[in-house]
mmCIF file of C-alpha atoms in Angstrom:
data_model
loop_
_atom_site.group_PDB
_atom_site.id
_atom_site.type_symbol
_atom_site.label_atom_id
_atom_site.label_comp_id
_atom_site.label_asym_id
_atom_site.label_seq_id
_atom_site.Cartn_x
_atom_site.Cartn_y
_atom_site.Cartn_z
ATOM 1 C CA MET A 1430 -1.617 170.090 55.892
ATOM 2 C CA GLY A 1431 -5.008 172.320 56.073
ATOM 3 C CA ALA A 1432 -8.206 171.169 54.220
ATOM 4 C CA ASP A 1433 -7.521 173.769 51.451
ATOM 5 C CA LEU A 1434 -4.202 172.354 50.683
ATOM 6 C CA GLU A 1435 -5.548 168.783 50.907
ATOM 7 C CA LYS A 1436 -8.239 169.757 48.494
ATOM 8 C CA VAL A 1437 -5.593 171.019 46.162
ATOM 9 C CA LEU A 1438 -3.682 167.933 46.463
ATOM 10 C CA GLU A 1439 -6.545 165.950 45.195
ATOM 11 C CA ASP A 1440 -7.082 168.021 42.414
ATOM 12 C CA TYR A 1441 -3.619 167.828 41.490
ATOM 13 C CA HIS A 1442 -3.671 164.120 41.551
ATOM 14 C CA ARG A 1443 -6.761 164.085 39.526
ATOM 15 C CA ALA A 1444 -4.794 166.459 37.162
ATOM 16 C CA ILE A 1445 -1.412 164.037 36.886
ATOM 17 C CA GLU A 1446 -4.155 161.222 35.905
ATOM 18 C CA ALA A 1447 -5.480 163.550 32.852
ATOM 19 C CA VAL A 1448 -1.728 163.980 32.118
ATOM 20 C CA ILE A 1449 -1.087 160.209 31.394
ATOM 21 C CA ARG A 1450 -4.040 160.166 29.322
ATOM 22 C CA GLY A 1451 -2.637 162.972 27.389
ATOM 23 C CA ASP A 1452 -4.658 166.181 28.332
ATOM 24 C CA PRO A 1453 -2.562 168.828 30.162
ATOM 25 C CA ALA A 1454 -5.080 171.371 30.685
ATOM 26 C CA PRO A 1455 -6.180 170.519 34.460
ATOM 27 C CA GLN A 1456 -2.727 170.209 35.364
ATOM 28 C CA GLU A 1457 -1.976 173.986 33.600
ATOM 29 C CA ARG A 1458 -4.771 175.320 35.929
ATOM 30 C CA LEU A 1459 -2.790 174.597 38.734
ATOM 31 C CA TRP A 1460 0.338 176.145 38.177
ATOM 32 C CA SER A 1461 1.369 179.578 39.187
ATOM 33 C CA ARG A 1462 1.883 181.874 36.426
ATOM 34 C CA ARG A 1463 4.816 183.843 38.338
ATOM 35 C CA ASP A 1464 8.457 184.247 36.570
ATOM 36 C CA ASP A 1465 9.965 182.156 39.371
ATOM 37 C CA VAL A 1466 7.758 179.011 38.458
ATOM 38 C CA THR A 1467 9.981 175.937 37.674
ATOM 39 C CA LEU A 1468 9.509 172.586 35.904
ATOM 40 C CA ALA A 1469 12.384 169.572 36.164
ATOM 41 C CA ASN A 1470 10.489 166.561 33.989
ATOM 42 C CA PRO A 1471 12.691 163.582 32.935
ATOM 43 C CA LEU A 1472 12.448 164.735 29.237
ATOM 44 C CA GLY A 1473 14.052 167.806 29.099
ATOM 45 C CA PRO A 1474 16.433 170.658 31.056
ATOM 46 C CA PRO A 1475 14.776 172.744 33.696
ATOM 47 C CA ALA A 1476 12.100 174.954 32.758
ATOM 48 C CA LEU A 1477 11.924 178.556 34.205
ATOM 49 C CA GLY A 1478 9.042 181.070 33.985
ATOM 50 C CA TRP A 1479 5.315 180.077 32.802
ATOM 51 C CA THR A 1480 5.843 180.029 29.120
ATOM 52 C CA GLU A 1481 8.852 177.684 29.162
ATOM 53 C CA VAL A 1482 7.139 175.318 32.107
ATOM 54 C CA SER A 1483 3.831 175.236 29.861
ATOM 55 C CA ASN A 1484 5.632 174.557 26.609
ATOM 56 C CA ALA A 1485 7.692 171.667 28.687
ATOM 57 C CA LEU A 1486 4.411 170.240 30.167
ATOM 58 C CA ARG A 1487 3.011 170.232 26.832
ATOM 59 C CA ARG A 1488 5.948 168.401 25.040
ATOM 60 C CA ALA A 1489 5.888 165.636 27.866
ATOM 61 C CA VAL A 1490 2.004 165.320 27.694
ATOM 62 C CA SER A 1491 1.900 165.178 23.896
ATOM 63 C CA GLN A 1492 4.199 161.836 24.233
ATOM 64 C CA LEU A 1493 1.707 159.824 26.780
ATOM 65 C CA SER A 1494 -1.897 158.417 26.483
ATOM 66 C CA ASP A 1495 -3.941 155.419 27.491
ATOM 67 C CA GLY A 1496 -2.649 156.082 31.397
ATOM 68 C CA GLU A 1497 -4.391 153.932 33.976
ATOM 69 C CA ALA A 1498 -4.046 152.892 37.457
ATOM 70 C CA LEU A 1499 -2.188 155.953 38.794
ATOM 71 C CA THR A 1500 -1.233 155.426 42.555
ATOM 72 C CA PHE A 1501 0.526 157.949 44.856
ATOM 73 C CA GLU A 1502 2.763 156.712 47.478
ATOM 74 C CA ARG A 1503 3.524 159.855 49.981
ATOM 75 C CA ILE A 1504 6.881 159.589 51.031
ATOM 76 C CA ALA A 1505 6.848 163.037 52.977
ATOM 77 C CA GLU A 1506 5.081 166.413 53.123
ATOM 78 C CA ASN A 1507 5.319 169.388 55.141
ATOM 79 C CA SER A 1508 3.588 172.943 55.060
ATOM 80 C CA SER A 1509 3.625 176.566 56.731
ATOM 81 C CA GLU A 1510 1.485 179.041 56.099
ATOM 82 C CA ASP A 1511 2.504 180.031 52.430
ATOM 83 C CA LEU A 1512 4.491 177.159 51.317
ATOM 84 C CA ALA A 1513 3.967 173.313 51.008
ATOM 85 C CA TYR A 1514 5.677 170.259 49.645
ATOM 86 C CA THR A 1515 5.094 166.771 48.853
ATOM 87 C CA LEU A 1516 7.618 163.984 48.152
ATOM 88 C CA GLU A 1517 5.637 161.071 46.525
ATOM 89 C CA ILE A 1518 6.295 157.955 43.832
ATOM 90 C CA GLU A 1519 3.828 158.214 41.290
ATOM 91 C CA ARG A 1520 2.990 154.769 39.462
ATOM 92 C CA CYS A 1521 0.724 153.936 36.841
ATOM 93 C CA ARG A 1522 0.615 152.118 33.418
ATOM 94 C CA VAL A 1523 0.850 154.439 30.184
ATOM 95 C CA LYS A 1524 1.703 154.397 26.454
ATOM 96 C CA VAL A 1525 4.653 156.277 25.918
ATOM 97 C CA GLY A 1526 5.672 157.643 22.562
ATOM 98 C CA GLY A 1527 4.391 155.331 19.957
ATOM 99 C CA ALA A 1528 4.152 152.271 21.907
ATOM 100 C CA ARG A 1529 1.312 149.908 21.182
ATOM 101 C CA GLU A 1530 1.134 148.666 24.817
ATOM 102 C CA THR A 1531 0.747 150.523 28.088
ATOM 103 C CA ALA A 1532 3.825 149.783 30.214
ATOM 104 C CA PRO A 1533 4.549 150.438 33.788
ATOM 105 C CA SER A 1534 5.939 153.974 34.898
ATOM 106 C CA SER A 1535 7.322 155.007 38.106
ATOM 107 C CA LEU A 1536 8.406 158.325 39.114
ATOM 108 C CA ARG A 1537 10.020 160.205 42.259
ATOM 109 C CA VAL A 1538 8.355 163.537 42.436
ATOM 110 C CA THR A 1539 8.889 166.540 44.580
ATOM 111 C CA THR A 1540 6.264 168.996 44.353
ATOM 112 C CA ILE A 1541 6.243 172.417 45.894
ATOM 113 C CA PHE A 1542 2.882 174.681 46.341
ATOM 114 C CA ARG A 1543 2.882 178.173 47.046
ATOM 115 C CA ARG A 1544 -0.234 180.257 48.332
ATOM 116 C CA GLU A 1545 -1.150 182.865 46.154
ATOM 117 C CA GLU A 1546 -4.235 185.638 45.751
ATOM 118 C CA ALA A 1547 -5.933 182.863 44.140
ATOM 119 C CA GLY A 1548 -5.216 180.020 46.439
ATOM 120 C CA TRP A 1549 -2.380 177.345 46.165
ATOM 121 C CA LYS A 1550 -0.521 176.779 43.299
ATOM 122 C CA VAL A 1551 2.236 174.593 41.931
ATOM 123 C CA LEU A 1552 5.612 176.421 42.011
ATOM 124 C CA HIS A 1553 7.702 173.754 41.330
ATOM 125 C CA ARG A 1554 7.793 169.962 40.088
ATOM 126 C CA HIS A 1555 10.712 168.046 39.782
ATOM 127 C CA ALA A 1556 10.227 164.107 38.570
ATOM 128 C CA ASP A 1557 12.509 161.442 37.744
ATOM 129 C CA PRO A 1558 12.381 157.582 37.394
ATOM 130 C CA ILE A 1559 14.846 157.159 40.503
ATOM 131 C CA THR A 1560 12.610 154.707 42.639
ATOM 132 C CA THR A 1561 15.155 152.034 43.512
ATOM 133 C CA PRO A 1562 18.774 151.972 44.794
ATOM 134 C CA ARG A 1563 21.357 152.265 41.982
ATOM 135 C CA PRO A 1564 25.111 152.206 41.980
ATOM 136 C CA ILE A 1565 27.605 155.388 42.507
ATOM 137 C CA GLU A 1566 28.570 154.738 38.864
ATOM 138 C CA SER A 1567 25.223 155.600 37.352
ATOM 139 C CA VAL A 1568 25.677 159.383 38.224
ATOM 140 C CA VAL A 1569 28.695 159.390 35.890
ATOM 141 C CA GLU A 1570 28.099 160.801 32.187
ATOM 142 C CA ASP A 1571 29.513 158.753 29.111
#
């Protein structure tokens, strides 16, 4: 990955730190505003387009506070001239909902970046809590 993309990844990680403290603004600044932007977070159905993505991001962030000790374990990465992705495990302690105490949280996150006129922007983020092996039965709905 080039130096400009590495800088965006650093900014992205700092923005995730703001998210777990309850502040969506730094994260929002990094997202594309194009119609094909998508977000699939653990709290709801996939969001398509900037308005839906922004609403889903704000809804999720409103349920988080007092996050600390965020770490990123890079599993994979790749980039071309105009597209890049990372697969990471994000680990932190955070208050979720109305909890009084922070609790550990781990997310498996795939993020896709696209080079646009204003530089690298987030095109897609998918996050889920699957970070350890699970039995095949876990994919069956009740």
